[in-house]
């Protein structure tokens, strides 16, 4: 089917499937040029707005909030049930195996650091250089092989197979791979990579931070050993994340944090020391008072997305993706960044550069003159963005810090990202704004302040 045919096919889905209600949909922001507009949140890949349903569920629970796994009181019992039910709901959402463990963490970064801390001795880790830093960096205790950026999904599988073929076949090994790139939105061939890993006796963890909010994910169908994602990208911004998967490495590892909740029995020894028996369940890695609202909000989001139906959500998102891609394709100065090419399946995450524009300047103008929130920078995936830009951009210091001087040639990129709560008008405004900025230029002057490009309001 041609792109326009697929857009019109998807358009009929779109008319019967409005965006899901999210918080902030009526928030207005001031424009530097005067007046106000409703804010167009097009930075879902960083943090998505909360689903109204999630907010309502949390508000309904809030008066009943109590301690988890600790109190004898009614509300404590209720909160404990809610927390453990949330664990079951999320495991169901991910289609985990019956004997998998699901640990509530703070985020994807936390989940992957937990797994890194649970690696068996002498574990080899294989990770593509294209990963988000959360997947690229936690493996400091392992022997890591960084794989070069592939240019096709097939090449990704072949690159991994070659690397695994050279490894010590008897030692433990882990492959870490993203489901959908936080830079290009492109889907990675997770099932094929999992098959390659398993064929060589390695395990695989899926970074689903950008996949789970956009696509149904089945741990069993993809045959991944672990999966990690964050609540705040899945419309549940209450500080929780998830690591789910095989119990053995988690059970055998030292607790991620030592403390109450993780310990089953603590006793003084005769020599004056302390003996600890740690839990073998997920509680082993959930020391301290659990974030029950965070866990509950993730479960609520999982239910809301499932009830909305991923078929319709995916179809609607595809329609928005094509609207943006077609709009950007009409502006010759725009170059969309891609590893796998135009036909690669993708989620609603699109990065690009504009000839003659510094990306920070462009993003600042989108915000100040059009009320559109996007992100600029290297998106915590420095090696990938540098490869895609073909530039020698130097390390940018803090995550997302921009090359700031307005008018300079771009050494970083602009990312627009959207999802289940995005109305058509937001992407239409974005496409029109890109066209206008490129054709007419910015209507305001900008300057650099604290490393960021901001409207100059001093005149
Ligand atoms: C692909 C990917 N993995 C991991 C992360 C880290 O997520 P968090 O910041 O929630 O830990 C991100 C965040 O942008 C991401 O896009």
PDB file of N, CA, C and O in Angstrom, residues 377-433:
ATOM      1  N   UNK A 377      18.947  18.023  21.092  1.00  0.00           N
ATOM      2  CA  UNK A 377      20.151  17.515  21.751  1.00  0.00           C
ATOM      3  C   UNK A 377      20.602  16.212  21.138  1.00  0.00           C
ATOM      4  O   UNK A 377      20.423  15.969  19.929  1.00  0.00           O
ATOM      5  N   UNK A 378      21.191  15.378  21.960  1.00  0.00           N
ATOM      6  CA  UNK A 378      21.666  14.063  21.501  1.00  0.00           C
ATOM      7  C   UNK A 378      20.880  12.949  22.177  1.00  0.00           C
ATOM      8  O   UNK A 378      21.181  11.777  22.018  1.00  0.00           O
ATOM      9  N   UNK A 379      19.870  13.308  22.938  1.00  0.00           N
ATOM     10  CA  UNK A 379      18.854  12.382  23.451  1.00  0.00           C
ATOM     11  C   UNK A 379      19.416  11.203  24.259  1.00  0.00           C
ATOM     12  O   UNK A 379      18.891  10.075  24.175  1.00  0.00           O
ATOM     13  N   UNK A 380      20.468  11.444  25.008  1.00  0.00           N
ATOM     14  CA  UNK A 380      21.075  10.377  25.830  1.00  0.00           C
ATOM     15  C   UNK A 380      21.399   9.150  24.989  1.00  0.00           C
ATOM     16  O   UNK A 380      21.334   8.015  25.481  1.00  0.00           O
ATOM     17  N   UNK A 381      21.722   9.387  23.731  1.00  0.00           N
ATOM     18  CA  UNK A 381      22.161   8.299  22.842  1.00  0.00           C
ATOM     19  C   UNK A 381      23.259   8.897  21.965  1.00  0.00           C
ATOM     20  O   UNK A 381      23.155   8.925  20.741  1.00  0.00           O
ATOM     21  N   UNK A 382      24.304   9.404  22.624  1.00  0.00           N
ATOM     22  CA  UNK A 382      25.322  10.184  21.909  1.00  0.00           C
ATOM     23  C   UNK A 382      25.945   9.436  20.734  1.00  0.00           C
ATOM     24  O   UNK A 382      26.026   9.980  19.637  1.00  0.00           O
ATOM     25  N   UNK A 383      26.401   8.164  20.943  1.00  0.00           N
ATOM     26  CA  UNK A 383      27.031   7.505  19.798  1.00  0.00           C
ATOM     27  C   UNK A 383      26.089   7.364  18.600  1.00  0.00           C
ATOM     28  O   UNK A 383      26.486   7.582  17.455  1.00  0.00           O
ATOM     29  N   UNK A 384      24.809   7.039  18.868  1.00  0.00           N
ATOM     30  CA  UNK A 384      23.865   6.868  17.756  1.00  0.00           C
ATOM     31  C   UNK A 384      23.633   8.183  17.030  1.00  0.00           C
ATOM     32  O   UNK A 384      23.702   8.250  15.798  1.00  0.00           O
ATOM     33  N   UNK A 385      23.375   9.247  17.776  1.00  0.00           N
ATOM     34  CA  UNK A 385      23.054  10.515  17.101  1.00  0.00           C
ATOM     35  C   UNK A 385      24.266  11.008  16.320  1.00  0.00           C
ATOM     36  O   UNK A 385      24.142  11.502  15.195  1.00  0.00           O
ATOM     37  N   UNK A 386      25.451  10.818  16.886  1.00  0.00           N
ATOM     38  CA  UNK A 386      26.647  11.237  16.138  1.00  0.00           C
ATOM     39  C   UNK A 386      26.775  10.450  14.838  1.00  0.00           C
ATOM     40  O   UNK A 386      27.113  10.994  13.798  1.00  0.00           O
ATOM     41  N   UNK A 387      26.505   9.137  14.909  1.00  0.00           N
ATOM     42  CA  UNK A 387      26.566   8.323  13.689  1.00  0.00           C
ATOM     43  C   UNK A 387      25.553   8.834  12.672  1.00  0.00           C
ATOM     44  O   UNK A 387      25.853   8.989  11.488  1.00  0.00           O
ATOM     45  N   UNK A 388      24.351   9.130  13.133  1.00  0.00           N
ATOM     46  CA  UNK A 388      23.297   9.556  12.214  1.00  0.00           C
ATOM     47  C   UNK A 388      23.570  10.945  11.647  1.00  0.00           C
ATOM     48  O   UNK A 388      23.242  11.235  10.501  1.00  0.00           O
ATOM     49  N   UNK A 389      24.173  11.817  12.459  1.00  0.00           N
ATOM     50  CA  UNK A 389      24.473  13.165  11.978  1.00  0.00           C
ATOM     51  C   UNK A 389      25.717  13.167  11.103  1.00  0.00           C
ATOM     52  O   UNK A 389      25.937  14.092  10.338  1.00  0.00           O
ATOM     53  N   UNK A 390      26.522  12.107  11.264  1.00  0.00           N
ATOM     54  CA  UNK A 390      27.787  12.097  10.543  1.00  0.00           C
ATOM     55  C   UNK A 390      28.672  13.228  11.023  1.00  0.00           C
ATOM     56  O   UNK A 390      29.479  13.762  10.279  1.00  0.00           O
ATOM     57  N   UNK A 391      28.481  13.647  12.265  1.00  0.00           N
ATOM     58  CA  UNK A 391      29.257  14.789  12.770  1.00  0.00           C
ATOM     59  C   UNK A 391      30.182  14.332  13.880  1.00  0.00           C
ATOM     60  O   UNK A 391      30.044  13.245  14.420  1.00  0.00           O
ATOM     61  N   UNK A 392      31.086  15.211  14.235  1.00  0.00           N
ATOM     62  CA  UNK A 392      32.020  14.922  15.312  1.00  0.00           C
ATOM     63  C   UNK A 392      31.594  15.628  16.576  1.00  0.00           C
ATOM     64  O   UNK A 392      32.431  16.047  17.362  1.00  0.00           O
ATOM     65  N   UNK A 393      30.305  15.824  16.742  1.00  0.00           N
ATOM     66  CA  UNK A 393      29.858  16.553  17.933  1.00  0.00           C
ATOM     67  C   UNK A 393      30.570  16.012  19.157  1.00  0.00           C
ATOM     68  O   UNK A 393      30.616  14.806  19.359  1.00  0.00           O
ATOM     69  N   UNK A 394      31.099  16.904  19.928  1.00  0.00           N
ATOM     70  CA  UNK A 394      31.819  16.485  21.126  1.00  0.00           C
ATOM     71  C   UNK A 394      30.824  16.166  22.225  1.00  0.00           C
ATOM     72  O   UNK A 394      29.661  16.569  22.151  1.00  0.00           O
ATOM     73  N   UNK A 395      31.287  15.446  23.221  1.00  0.00           N
ATOM     74  CA  UNK A 395      30.411  15.135  24.347  1.00  0.00           C
ATOM     75  C   UNK A 395      29.756  16.428  24.827  1.00  0.00           C
ATOM     76  O   UNK A 395      30.408  17.456  24.954  1.00  0.00           O
ATOM     77  N   UNK A 396      28.457  16.355  25.074  1.00  0.00           N
ATOM     78  CA  UNK A 396      27.725  17.580  25.332  1.00  0.00           C
ATOM     79  C   UNK A 396      27.518  17.817  26.815  1.00  0.00           C
ATOM     80  O   UNK A 396      26.620  18.568  27.194  1.00  0.00           O
ATOM     81  N   UNK A 397      28.307  17.169  27.637  1.00  0.00           N
ATOM     82  CA  UNK A 397      28.127  17.381  29.058  1.00  0.00           C
ATOM     83  C   UNK A 397      26.848  16.729  29.528  1.00  0.00           C
ATOM     84  O   UNK A 397      26.606  15.566  29.254  1.00  0.00           O
ATOM     85  N   UNK A 398      26.020  17.505  30.152  1.00  0.00           N
ATOM     86  CA  UNK A 398      24.770  16.979  30.701  1.00  0.00           C
ATOM     87  C   UNK A 398      23.898  16.382  29.616  1.00  0.00           C
ATOM     88  O   UNK A 398      23.888  16.862  28.496  1.00  0.00           O
ATOM     89  N   UNK A 399      23.136  15.354  30.016  1.00  0.00           N
ATOM     90  CA  UNK A 399      22.189  14.725  29.122  1.00  0.00           C
ATOM     91  C   UNK A 399      21.310  15.778  28.454  1.00  0.00           C
ATOM     92  O   UNK A 399      20.646  16.557  29.127  1.00  0.00           O
ATOM     93  N   UNK A 400      21.322  15.807  27.119  1.00  0.00           N
ATOM     94  CA  UNK A 400      20.418  16.716  26.416  1.00  0.00           C
ATOM     95  C   UNK A 400      20.927  18.143  26.301  1.00  0.00           C
ATOM     96  O   UNK A 400      20.252  18.989  25.739  1.00  0.00           O
ATOM     97  N   UNK A 401      22.133  18.419  26.812  1.00  0.00           N
ATOM     98  CA  UNK A 401      22.624  19.795  26.723  1.00  0.00           C
ATOM     99  C   UNK A 401      22.839  20.173  25.261  1.00  0.00           C
ATOM    100  O   UNK A 401      23.357  19.395  24.486  1.00  0.00           O
ATOM    101  N   UNK A 402      22.403  21.346  24.868  1.00  0.00           N
ATOM    102  CA  UNK A 402      22.452  21.709  23.456  1.00  0.00           C
ATOM    103  C   UNK A 402      23.755  22.375  23.030  1.00  0.00           C
ATOM    104  O   UNK A 402      24.480  22.928  23.847  1.00  0.00           O
ATOM    105  N   UNK A 403      24.020  22.333  21.721  1.00  0.00           N
ATOM    106  CA  UNK A 403      24.951  23.251  21.090  1.00  0.00           C
ATOM    107  C   UNK A 403      24.149  24.530  20.942  1.00  0.00           C
ATOM    108  O   UNK A 403      23.178  24.578  20.191  1.00  0.00           O
ATOM    109  N   UNK A 404      24.518  25.582  21.636  1.00  0.00           N
ATOM    110  CA  UNK A 404      23.498  26.604  21.838  1.00  0.00           C
ATOM    111  C   UNK A 404      23.514  27.811  20.907  1.00  0.00           C
ATOM    112  O   UNK A 404      22.517  28.481  20.808  1.00  0.00           O
ATOM    113  N   UNK A 405      24.626  28.095  20.248  1.00  0.00           N
ATOM    114  CA  UNK A 405      24.666  29.379  19.553  1.00  0.00           C
ATOM    115  C   UNK A 405      23.683  29.414  18.386  1.00  0.00           C
ATOM    116  O   UNK A 405      23.788  28.615  17.468  1.00  0.00           O
ATOM    117  N   UNK A 406      22.718  30.332  18.420  1.00  0.00           N
ATOM    118  CA  UNK A 406      21.747  30.407  17.331  1.00  0.00           C
ATOM    119  C   UNK A 406      22.443  30.673  16.000  1.00  0.00           C
ATOM    120  O   UNK A 406      23.396  31.432  15.932  1.00  0.00           O
ATOM    121  N   UNK A 407      21.952  30.034  14.954  1.00  0.00           N
ATOM    122  CA  UNK A 407      22.500  30.280  13.618  1.00  0.00           C
ATOM    123  C   UNK A 407      23.661  29.385  13.266  1.00  0.00           C
ATOM    124  O   UNK A 407      24.058  29.295  12.109  1.00  0.00           O
ATOM    125  N   UNK A 408      24.264  28.692  14.243  1.00  0.00           N
ATOM    126  CA  UNK A 408      25.381  27.792  13.934  1.00  0.00           C
ATOM    127  C   UNK A 408      24.891  26.528  13.250  1.00  0.00           C
ATOM    128  O   UNK A 408      23.749  26.125  13.446  1.00  0.00           O
ATOM    129  N   UNK A 409      25.795  25.897  12.507  1.00  0.00           N
ATOM    130  CA  UNK A 409      25.426  24.630  11.878  1.00  0.00           C
ATOM    131  C   UNK A 409      25.107  23.604  12.966  1.00  0.00           C
ATOM    132  O   UNK A 409      25.748  23.579  14.005  1.00  0.00           O
ATOM    133  N   UNK A 410      24.100  22.784  12.665  1.00  0.00           N
ATOM    134  CA  UNK A 410      23.608  21.893  13.709  1.00  0.00           C
ATOM    135  C   UNK A 410      24.557  20.743  14.021  1.00  0.00           C
ATOM    136  O   UNK A 410      25.024  20.050  13.121  1.00  0.00           O
ATOM    137  N   UNK A 411      24.840  20.571  15.285  1.00  0.00           N
ATOM    138  CA  UNK A 411      25.600  19.408  15.723  1.00  0.00           C
ATOM    139  C   UNK A 411      24.739  18.526  16.614  1.00  0.00           C
ATOM    140  O   UNK A 411      25.203  17.558  17.180  1.00  0.00           O
ATOM    141  N   UNK A 412      23.516  18.908  16.762  1.00  0.00           N
ATOM    142  CA  UNK A 412      22.572  18.072  17.503  1.00  0.00           C
ATOM    143  C   UNK A 412      21.266  18.049  16.722  1.00  0.00           C
ATOM    144  O   UNK A 412      21.185  18.603  15.628  1.00  0.00           O
ATOM    145  N   UNK A 413      20.261  17.396  17.251  1.00  0.00           N
ATOM    146  CA  UNK A 413      19.056  17.163  16.456  1.00  0.00           C
ATOM    147  C   UNK A 413      17.823  17.616  17.223  1.00  0.00           C
ATOM    148  O   UNK A 413      17.885  17.968  18.402  1.00  0.00           O
ATOM    149  N   UNK A 414      16.699  17.592  16.510  1.00  0.00           N
ATOM    150  CA  UNK A 414      15.406  17.932  17.098  1.00  0.00           C
ATOM    151  C   UNK A 414      14.586  16.642  17.104  1.00  0.00           C
ATOM    152  O   UNK A 414      14.625  15.886  16.119  1.00  0.00           O
ATOM    153  N   UNK A 415      13.876  16.397  18.192  1.00  0.00           N
ATOM    154  CA  UNK A 415      13.040  15.180  18.238  1.00  0.00           C
ATOM    155  C   UNK A 415      11.600  15.559  18.534  1.00  0.00           C
ATOM    156  O   UNK A 415      11.328  16.269  19.501  1.00  0.00           O
ATOM    157  N   UNK A 416      10.692  15.055  17.687  1.00  0.00           N
ATOM    158  CA  UNK A 416       9.273  15.229  17.940  1.00  0.00           C
ATOM    159  C   UNK A 416       8.714  13.845  18.262  1.00  0.00           C
ATOM    160  O   UNK A 416       9.076  12.862  17.612  1.00  0.00           O
ATOM    161  N   UNK A 417       7.884  13.756  19.299  1.00  0.00           N
ATOM    162  CA  UNK A 417       7.375  12.428  19.675  1.00  0.00           C
ATOM    163  C   UNK A 417       5.973  12.581  20.259  1.00  0.00           C
ATOM    164  O   UNK A 417       5.649  13.590  20.867  1.00  0.00           O
ATOM    165  N   UNK A 418       5.167  11.584  19.998  1.00  0.00           N
ATOM    166  CA  UNK A 418       3.744  11.690  20.343  1.00  0.00           C
ATOM    167  C   UNK A 418       3.194  10.299  20.602  1.00  0.00           C
ATOM    168  O   UNK A 418       3.898   9.290  20.454  1.00  0.00           O
ATOM    169  N   UNK A 419       1.918  10.242  20.983  1.00  0.00           N
ATOM    170  CA  UNK A 419       1.352   8.935  21.318  1.00  0.00           C
ATOM    171  C   UNK A 419      -0.153   8.986  21.466  1.00  0.00           C
ATOM    172  O   UNK A 419      -0.835   9.787  20.814  1.00  0.00           O
ATOM    173  N   UNK A 420      -0.643   8.177  22.388  1.00  0.00           N
ATOM    174  CA  UNK A 420      -2.083   7.913  22.470  1.00  0.00           C
ATOM    175  C   UNK A 420      -2.919   9.142  22.815  1.00  0.00           C
ATOM    176  O   UNK A 420      -4.119   9.163  22.557  1.00  0.00           O
ATOM    177  N   UNK A 421      -2.290  10.171  23.397  1.00  0.00           N
ATOM    178  CA  UNK A 421      -3.077  11.343  23.789  1.00  0.00           C
ATOM    179  C   UNK A 421      -2.955  12.495  22.807  1.00  0.00           C
ATOM    180  O   UNK A 421      -3.483  13.580  23.065  1.00  0.00           O
ATOM    181  N   UNK A 422      -2.256  12.290  21.698  1.00  0.00           N
ATOM    182  CA  UNK A 422      -1.953  13.410  20.796  1.00  0.00           C
ATOM    183  C   UNK A 422      -3.107  13.686  19.832  1.00  0.00           C
ATOM    184  O   UNK A 422      -3.480  12.812  19.047  1.00  0.00           O
ATOM    185  N   UNK A 423      -3.666  14.891  19.877  1.00  0.00           N
ATOM    186  CA  UNK A 423      -4.691  15.217  18.878  1.00  0.00           C
ATOM    187  C   UNK A 423      -4.049  15.566  17.531  1.00  0.00           C
ATOM    188  O   UNK A 423      -2.892  15.990  17.488  1.00  0.00           O
ATOM    189  N   UNK A 424      -4.813  15.433  16.451  1.00  0.00           N
ATOM    190  CA  UNK A 424      -4.306  15.780  15.108  1.00  0.00           C
ATOM    191  C   UNK A 424      -3.740  17.196  15.074  1.00  0.00           C
ATOM    192  O   UNK A 424      -2.726  17.463  14.439  1.00  0.00           O
ATOM    193  N   UNK A 425      -4.452  18.112  15.770  1.00  0.00           N
ATOM    194  CA  UNK A 425      -4.071  19.521  15.672  1.00  0.00           C
ATOM    195  C   UNK A 425      -2.621  19.745  16.096  1.00  0.00           C
ATOM    196  O   UNK A 425      -1.931  20.591  15.522  1.00  0.00           O
ATOM    197  N   UNK A 426      -2.134  18.965  17.062  1.00  0.00           N
ATOM    198  CA  UNK A 426      -0.757  19.174  17.528  1.00  0.00           C
ATOM    199  C   UNK A 426       0.247  18.858  16.424  1.00  0.00           C
ATOM    200  O   UNK A 426       1.202  19.605  16.214  1.00  0.00           O
ATOM    201  N   UNK A 427       0.039  17.749  15.732  1.00  0.00           N
ATOM    202  CA  UNK A 427       1.021  17.414  14.687  1.00  0.00           C
ATOM    203  C   UNK A 427       0.828  18.329  13.475  1.00  0.00           C
ATOM    204  O   UNK A 427       1.793  18.678  12.791  1.00  0.00           O
ATOM    205  N   UNK A 428      -0.402  18.761  13.225  1.00  0.00           N
ATOM    206  CA  UNK A 428      -0.626  19.697  12.111  1.00  0.00           C
ATOM    207  C   UNK A 428       0.050  21.035  12.403  1.00  0.00           C
ATOM    208  O   UNK A 428       0.715  21.607  11.549  1.00  0.00           O
ATOM    209  N   UNK A 429      -0.086  21.493  13.645  1.00  0.00           N
ATOM    210  CA  UNK A 429       0.564  22.756  14.018  1.00  0.00           C
ATOM    211  C   UNK A 429       2.083  22.620  13.885  1.00  0.00           C
ATOM    212  O   UNK A 429       2.776  23.519  13.413  1.00  0.00           O
ATOM    213  N   UNK A 430       2.586  21.466  14.306  1.00  0.00           N
ATOM    214  CA  UNK A 430       4.030  21.232  14.233  1.00  0.00           C
ATOM    215  C   UNK A 430       4.522  21.296  12.780  1.00  0.00           C
ATOM    216  O   UNK A 430       5.502  21.992  12.470  1.00  0.00           O
ATOM    217  N   UNK A 431       3.833  20.577  11.891  1.00  0.00           N
ATOM    218  CA  UNK A 431       4.274  20.537  10.487  1.00  0.00           C
ATOM    219  C   UNK A 431       4.212  21.938   9.875  1.00  0.00           C
ATOM    220  O   UNK A 431       5.143  22.374   9.176  1.00  0.00           O
ATOM    221  N   UNK A 432       3.131  22.672  10.164  1.00  0.00           N
ATOM    222  CA  UNK A 432       3.020  24.045   9.633  1.00  0.00           C
ATOM    223  C   UNK A 432       4.118  24.931  10.193  1.00  0.00           C
ATOM    224  O   UNK A 432       4.676  25.765   9.488  1.00  0.00           O
ATOM    225  N   UNK A 433       4.422  24.744  11.478  1.00  0.00           N
ATOM    226  CA  UNK A 433       5.451  25.576  12.117  1.00  0.00           C
ATOM    227  C   UNK A 433       6.814  25.317  11.478  1.00  0.00           C
ATOM    228  O   UNK A 433       7.581  26.259  11.219  1.00  0.00           O
TER     229      UNK A 433
END
